[in-house]
PDB file of C-alpha atoms in Angstrom:
ATOM      1  CA  UNK A 534      -8.019 -33.239 -66.134  1.00 40.00           C
ATOM      2  CA  UNK A 535      -9.614 -30.287 -67.717  1.00 38.00           C
ATOM      3  CA  UNK A 536     -12.464 -32.026 -69.167  1.00 38.00           C
ATOM      4  CA  UNK A 537     -14.143 -32.236 -65.946  1.00 39.00           C
ATOM      5  CA  UNK A 538     -15.526 -28.827 -65.256  1.00 40.00           C
ATOM      6  CA  UNK A 539     -17.987 -27.947 -62.412  1.00 37.00           C
ATOM      7  CA  UNK A 540     -18.796 -31.802 -62.364  1.00 39.00           C
ATOM      8  CA  UNK A 541     -19.530 -33.585 -59.010  1.00 42.00           C
ATOM      9  CA  UNK A 542     -17.647 -37.049 -59.148  1.00 41.00           C
ATOM     10  CA  UNK A 543     -17.231 -39.936 -57.013  1.00 44.00           C
ATOM     11  CA  UNK A 544     -14.047 -40.650 -55.109  1.00 44.00           C
ATOM     12  CA  UNK A 545     -12.900 -43.144 -57.188  1.00 45.00           C
ATOM     13  CA  UNK A 546     -12.822 -42.077 -60.755  1.00 46.00           C
ATOM     14  CA  UNK A 547     -12.122 -43.682 -63.931  1.00 48.00           C
ATOM     15  CA  UNK A 548      -8.968 -45.553 -64.250  1.00 48.00           C
ATOM     16  CA  UNK A 549      -7.764 -43.091 -67.333  1.00 50.00           C
ATOM     17  CA  UNK A 550      -8.240 -40.219 -64.970  1.00 54.00           C
ATOM     18  CA  UNK A 551      -6.365 -41.871 -61.981  1.00 47.00           C
ATOM     19  CA  UNK A 552      -3.467 -43.016 -64.583  1.00 46.00           C
ATOM     20  CA  UNK A 553      -3.204 -39.588 -65.779  1.00 53.00           C
ATOM     21  CA  UNK A 554      -2.889 -38.182 -62.393  1.00 50.00           C
ATOM     22  CA  UNK A 555      -0.473 -40.450 -61.366  1.00 44.00           C
ATOM     23  CA  UNK A 556       1.711 -39.944 -64.806  1.00 47.00           C
ATOM     24  CA  UNK A 557       1.773 -36.349 -63.800  1.00 45.00           C
ATOM     25  CA  UNK A 558       2.795 -37.223 -60.234  1.00 43.00           C
ATOM     26  CA  UNK A 559       5.320 -39.174 -61.380  1.00 42.00           C
ATOM     27  CA  UNK A 560       6.918 -36.324 -63.505  1.00 43.00           C
ATOM     28  CA  UNK A 561       7.273 -34.415 -60.520  1.00 42.00           C
ATOM     29  CA  UNK A 562       8.836 -36.907 -58.735  1.00 40.00           C
ATOM     30  CA  UNK A 563      12.848 -36.605 -58.669  1.00 41.00           C
ATOM     31  CA  UNK A 564      14.253 -39.323 -56.922  1.00 39.00           C
ATOM     32  CA  UNK A 565      16.542 -42.451 -57.715  1.00 40.00           C
ATOM     33  CA  UNK A 566      13.884 -45.303 -57.854  1.00 42.00           C
ATOM     34  CA  UNK A 567      10.597 -45.728 -59.592  1.00 44.00           C
ATOM     35  CA  UNK A 568       7.792 -45.299 -56.990  1.00 43.00           C
ATOM     36  CA  UNK A 569       4.981 -42.619 -56.597  1.00 43.00           C
ATOM     37  CA  UNK A 570       4.804 -39.977 -53.915  1.00 45.00           C
ATOM     38  CA  UNK A 571       2.474 -40.843 -51.125  1.00 47.00           C
ATOM     39  CA  UNK A 572      -0.038 -38.135 -50.719  1.00 49.00           C
ATOM     40  CA  UNK A 573      -2.359 -38.904 -48.089  1.00 48.00           C
ATOM     41  CA  UNK A 574      -4.406 -36.036 -48.786  1.00 47.00           C
ATOM     42  CA  UNK A 575      -5.430 -37.216 -52.175  1.00 47.00           C
ATOM     43  CA  UNK A 576      -8.227 -39.243 -51.109  1.00 45.00           C
ATOM     44  CA  UNK A 577      -9.974 -35.911 -49.221  1.00 43.00           C
ATOM     45  CA  UNK A 578     -10.874 -34.338 -52.889  1.00 43.00           C
ATOM     46  CA  UNK A 579     -14.344 -34.508 -53.483  1.00 45.00           C
ATOM     47  CA  UNK A 580     -15.460 -32.274 -56.209  1.00 45.00           C
ATOM     48  CA  UNK A 581     -13.303 -31.243 -59.312  1.00 43.00           C
ATOM     49  CA  UNK A 582     -14.001 -27.545 -59.873  1.00 43.00           C
ATOM     50  CA  UNK A 583     -12.150 -25.749 -62.801  1.00 43.00           C
ATOM     51  CA  UNK A 584     -10.043 -22.572 -61.884  1.00 39.00           C
ATOM     52  CA  UNK A 585     -11.078 -22.932 -58.236  1.00 53.00           C
ATOM     53  CA  UNK A 586      -8.893 -25.872 -57.297  1.00 56.00           C
ATOM     54  CA  UNK A 587     -10.571 -28.715 -55.048  1.00 57.00           C
ATOM     55  CA  UNK A 588     -13.105 -28.497 -52.116  1.00 59.00           C
ATOM     56  CA  UNK A 589     -12.405 -30.740 -49.349  1.00 58.00           C
ATOM     57  CA  UNK A 590     -15.336 -31.274 -46.611  1.00 58.00           C
ATOM     58  CA  UNK A 591     -14.946 -32.252 -42.924  1.00 56.00           C
ATOM     59  CA  UNK A 592     -15.730 -35.623 -43.284  1.00 56.00           C
ATOM     60  CA  UNK A 593     -13.289 -36.276 -46.247  1.00 56.00           C
ATOM     61  CA  UNK A 594     -10.166 -35.905 -44.606  1.00 59.00           C
ATOM     62  CA  UNK A 595      -9.699 -39.446 -43.047  1.00 60.00           C
ATOM     63  CA  UNK A 596      -5.975 -39.012 -42.037  1.00 64.00           C
ATOM     64  CA  UNK A 597      -6.970 -36.799 -39.114  1.00 61.00           C
ATOM     65  CA  UNK A 598      -9.695 -38.928 -37.582  1.00 59.00           C
ATOM     66  CA  UNK A 599      -8.346 -39.425 -34.159  1.00 62.00           C
ATOM     67  CA  UNK A 600      -6.162 -36.224 -34.372  1.00 64.00           C
ATOM     68  CA  UNK A 601      -8.755 -33.380 -35.276  1.00 62.00           C
ATOM     69  CA  UNK A 602     -11.998 -35.236 -35.278  1.00 61.00           C
ATOM     70  CA  UNK A 603     -13.799 -38.187 -34.092  1.00 64.00           C
ATOM     71  CA  UNK A 604     -15.003 -41.644 -34.949  1.00 65.00           C
ATOM     72  CA  UNK A 605     -18.347 -42.124 -37.155  1.00 67.00           C
ATOM     73  CA  UNK A 606     -19.228 -44.761 -34.182  1.00 68.00           C
ATOM     74  CA  UNK A 607     -19.049 -44.549 -30.807  1.00 68.00           C
ATOM     75  CA  UNK A 608     -19.487 -47.940 -28.826  1.00 67.00           C
ATOM     76  CA  UNK A 609     -18.092 -49.431 -26.059  1.00 63.00           C
ATOM     77  CA  UNK A 610     -17.888 -52.999 -27.598  1.00 64.00           C
ATOM     78  CA  UNK A 611     -14.325 -53.339 -27.558  1.00 62.00           C
ATOM     79  CA  UNK A 612     -13.839 -52.746 -23.691  1.00 64.00           C
ATOM     80  CA  UNK A 613     -12.311 -55.796 -21.662  1.00 66.00           C
ATOM     81  CA  UNK A 614     -15.370 -57.802 -20.150  1.00 66.00           C
ATOM     82  CA  UNK A 615     -17.805 -57.322 -23.127  1.00 61.00           C
ATOM     83  CA  UNK A 616     -18.455 -60.492 -24.920  1.00 64.00           C
ATOM     84  CA  UNK A 617     -16.730 -61.185 -28.395  1.00 56.00           C
ATOM     85  CA  UNK A 618     -20.488 -61.669 -30.239  1.00 61.00           C
ATOM     86  CA  UNK A 619     -21.586 -58.051 -29.228  1.00 68.00           C
ATOM     87  CA  UNK A 620     -18.732 -56.681 -30.660  1.00 71.00           C
ATOM     88  CA  UNK A 621     -20.043 -57.890 -34.206  1.00 78.00           C
ATOM     89  CA  UNK A 622     -23.286 -57.310 -33.298  1.00 84.00           C
ATOM     90  CA  UNK A 623     -22.707 -53.604 -32.601  1.00 85.00           C
ATOM     91  CA  UNK A 624     -20.897 -53.500 -36.102  1.00 83.00           C
ATOM     92  CA  UNK A 625     -23.732 -55.178 -38.081  1.00 88.00           C
ATOM     93  CA  UNK A 626     -26.394 -52.742 -35.861  1.00 91.00           C
ATOM     94  CA  UNK A 627     -24.413 -49.977 -37.066  1.00 90.00           C
ATOM     95  CA  UNK A 628     -24.487 -50.792 -40.748  1.00 90.00           C
ATOM     96  CA  UNK A 629     -28.368 -51.613 -40.654  1.00 94.00           C
ATOM     97  CA  UNK A 630     -29.147 -48.069 -39.221  1.00 94.00           C
ATOM     98  CA  UNK A 631     -26.711 -46.365 -41.481  1.00 92.00           C
ATOM     99  CA  UNK A 632     -28.707 -48.535 -44.475  1.00 94.00           C
ATOM    100  CA  UNK A 633     -31.829 -48.042 -43.172  1.00 96.00           C
ATOM    101  CA  UNK A 634     -31.460 -43.922 -42.831  1.00 94.00           C
ATOM    102  CA  UNK A 635     -30.005 -43.478 -46.171  1.00 91.00           C
ATOM    103  CA  UNK A 636     -33.030 -45.194 -47.523  1.00 94.00           C
ATOM    104  CA  UNK A 637     -35.562 -43.487 -45.383  1.00 95.00           C
ATOM    105  CA  UNK A 638     -33.875 -39.934 -45.835  1.00 94.00           C
ATOM    106  CA  UNK A 639     -33.330 -40.488 -49.910  1.00 91.00           C
ATOM    107  CA  UNK A 640     -30.497 -37.879 -50.840  1.00 89.00           C
ATOM    108  CA  UNK A 641     -31.271 -35.701 -47.826  1.00 92.00           C
ATOM    109  CA  UNK A 642     -28.151 -36.220 -45.707  1.00 90.00           C
ATOM    110  CA  UNK A 643     -25.224 -33.971 -46.410  1.00 88.00           C
ATOM    111  CA  UNK A 644     -22.779 -35.606 -43.914  1.00 85.00           C
ATOM    112  CA  UNK A 645     -21.929 -39.170 -42.782  1.00 85.00           C
ATOM    113  CA  UNK A 646     -24.220 -40.373 -40.057  1.00 90.00           C
ATOM    114  CA  UNK A 647     -22.812 -40.367 -36.691  1.00 89.00           C
ATOM    115  CA  UNK A 648     -23.959 -43.337 -34.199  1.00 91.00           C
ATOM    116  CA  UNK A 649     -23.236 -42.782 -30.528  1.00 89.00           C
ATOM    117  CA  UNK A 650     -24.429 -45.772 -27.853  1.00 87.00           C
ATOM    118  CA  UNK A 651     -24.664 -44.444 -24.450  1.00 84.00           C
ATOM    119  CA  UNK A 652     -25.801 -47.512 -22.259  1.00 79.00           C
ATOM    120  CA  UNK A 653     -29.582 -48.243 -23.641  1.00 85.00           C
ATOM    121  CA  UNK A 654     -29.523 -45.096 -25.822  1.00 92.00           C
ATOM    122  CA  UNK A 655     -28.367 -44.683 -29.574  1.00 93.00           C
ATOM    123  CA  UNK A 656     -28.176 -41.109 -30.776  1.00 95.00           C
ATOM    124  CA  UNK A 657     -27.867 -40.716 -34.574  1.00 95.00           C
ATOM    125  CA  UNK A 658     -26.813 -37.585 -35.805  1.00 93.00           C
ATOM    126  CA  UNK A 659     -26.176 -35.792 -39.111  1.00 92.00           C
ATOM    127  CA  UNK A 660     -26.658 -32.838 -41.467  1.00 91.00           C
ATOM    128  CA  UNK A 661     -30.145 -33.007 -43.576  1.00 93.00           C
ATOM    129  CA  UNK A 662     -30.669 -30.746 -46.820  1.00 93.00           C
ATOM    130  CA  UNK A 663     -33.661 -28.478 -46.356  1.00 92.00           C
ATOM    131  CA  UNK A 664     -35.276 -29.235 -49.768  1.00 92.00           C
ATOM    132  CA  UNK A 665     -38.321 -30.768 -48.599  1.00 93.00           C
ATOM    133  CA  UNK A 666     -40.741 -29.326 -45.873  1.00 94.00           C
ATOM    134  CA  UNK A 667     -39.948 -29.083 -42.187  1.00 93.00           C
ATOM    135  CA  UNK A 668     -43.171 -30.951 -41.411  1.00 95.00           C
ATOM    136  CA  UNK A 669     -41.768 -33.496 -43.580  1.00 95.00           C
ATOM    137  CA  UNK A 670     -38.693 -33.658 -42.130  1.00 95.00           C
ATOM    138  CA  UNK A 671     -40.123 -34.040 -38.565  1.00 95.00           C
ATOM    139  CA  UNK A 672     -42.146 -37.078 -39.676  1.00 97.00           C
ATOM    140  CA  UNK A 673     -39.426 -39.050 -41.009  1.00 96.00           C
ATOM    141  CA  UNK A 674     -37.249 -38.182 -37.772  1.00 96.00           C
ATOM    142  CA  UNK A 675     -40.298 -39.440 -35.791  1.00 96.00           C
ATOM    143  CA  UNK A 676     -41.014 -42.581 -38.110  1.00 97.00           C
ATOM    144  CA  UNK A 677     -37.377 -43.296 -37.928  1.00 96.00           C
ATOM    145  CA  UNK A 678     -36.943 -43.081 -34.165  1.00 96.00           C
ATOM    146  CA  UNK A 679     -39.909 -45.311 -33.789  1.00 97.00           C
ATOM    147  CA  UNK A 680     -39.275 -48.267 -36.157  1.00 97.00           C
ATOM    148  CA  UNK A 681     -35.561 -48.567 -35.323  1.00 96.00           C
ATOM    149  CA  UNK A 682     -36.702 -48.442 -31.391  1.00 96.00           C
ATOM    150  CA  UNK A 683     -39.121 -51.336 -32.160  1.00 96.00           C
ATOM    151  CA  UNK A 684     -36.607 -53.228 -34.102  1.00 95.00           C
ATOM    152  CA  UNK A 685     -33.083 -52.737 -31.855  1.00 93.00           C
ATOM    153  CA  UNK A 686     -35.274 -52.873 -28.757  1.00 92.00           C
ATOM    154  CA  UNK A 687     -33.514 -49.790 -27.077  1.00 92.00           C
ATOM    155  CA  UNK A 688     -34.438 -45.963 -27.319  1.00 95.00           C
ATOM    156  CA  UNK A 689     -32.909 -44.350 -30.851  1.00 96.00           C
ATOM    157  CA  UNK A 690     -32.854 -40.309 -30.432  1.00 96.00           C
ATOM    158  CA  UNK A 691     -32.274 -38.477 -33.747  1.00 96.00           C
ATOM    159  CA  UNK A 692     -30.205 -35.227 -33.508  1.00 95.00           C
ATOM    160  CA  UNK A 693     -30.162 -33.933 -37.075  1.00 94.00           C
ATOM    161  CA  UNK A 694     -29.498 -30.543 -38.213  1.00 92.00           C
ATOM    162  CA  UNK A 695     -30.671 -28.851 -41.634  1.00 92.00           C
ATOM    163  CA  UNK A 696     -29.156 -26.820 -44.124  1.00 91.00           C
ATOM    164  CA  UNK A 697     -30.668 -24.824 -47.225  1.00 90.00           C
ATOM    165  CA  UNK A 698     -27.043 -24.686 -48.914  1.00 86.00           C
ATOM    166  CA  UNK A 699     -24.512 -27.947 -49.124  1.00 81.00           C
ATOM    167  CA  UNK A 700     -21.608 -25.415 -49.551  1.00 79.00           C
ATOM    168  CA  UNK A 701     -21.880 -24.790 -46.252  1.00 77.00           C
ATOM    169  CA  UNK A 702     -19.870 -27.799 -45.481  1.00 75.00           C
ATOM    170  CA  UNK A 703     -17.022 -26.906 -47.358  1.00 70.00           C
ATOM    171  CA  UNK A 704     -13.997 -26.520 -45.039  1.00 65.00           C
ATOM    172  CA  UNK A 705     -11.210 -25.246 -47.603  1.00 64.00           C
ATOM    173  CA  UNK A 706     -10.542 -25.055 -51.154  1.00 60.00           C
ATOM    174  CA  UNK A 707      -7.207 -26.766 -51.958  1.00 60.00           C
TER     175      UNK A 707
END
């Protein structure tokens, strides 16, 4: 684990790293059976840092969805009386919206994309890194709203916030 110093790694690290972590976890377990301790907060770890512990972002604490934080998609397709095809169509549209926005705002989104549906209005929210000029961000927002409104046949509004420092999203150090 000490070989990773101030390096950003994906959630799924190499098998060798996870095997070493499980071996260390297995040594800490004192029990009569040979199973590993379930640590639900382990999937929330985003950055490995040397001598500073781990940094956890708000979006990565998956065990708190519905308790302390909300879902990434808000829609009414699962209500009683809504057609079954509407639920699958809503999910496919949400995936399309996320992929389109990640392609349009390439490497600019720092948070998850939040999609909220209200009647005939789709609100897309998120936090964007302020590494390009404001006029370009305004253009990308307008372009995204117009194209998605044309494709999805309903009004699309984007509510984005910008930040200079990506470390401002860190909730706590573990």
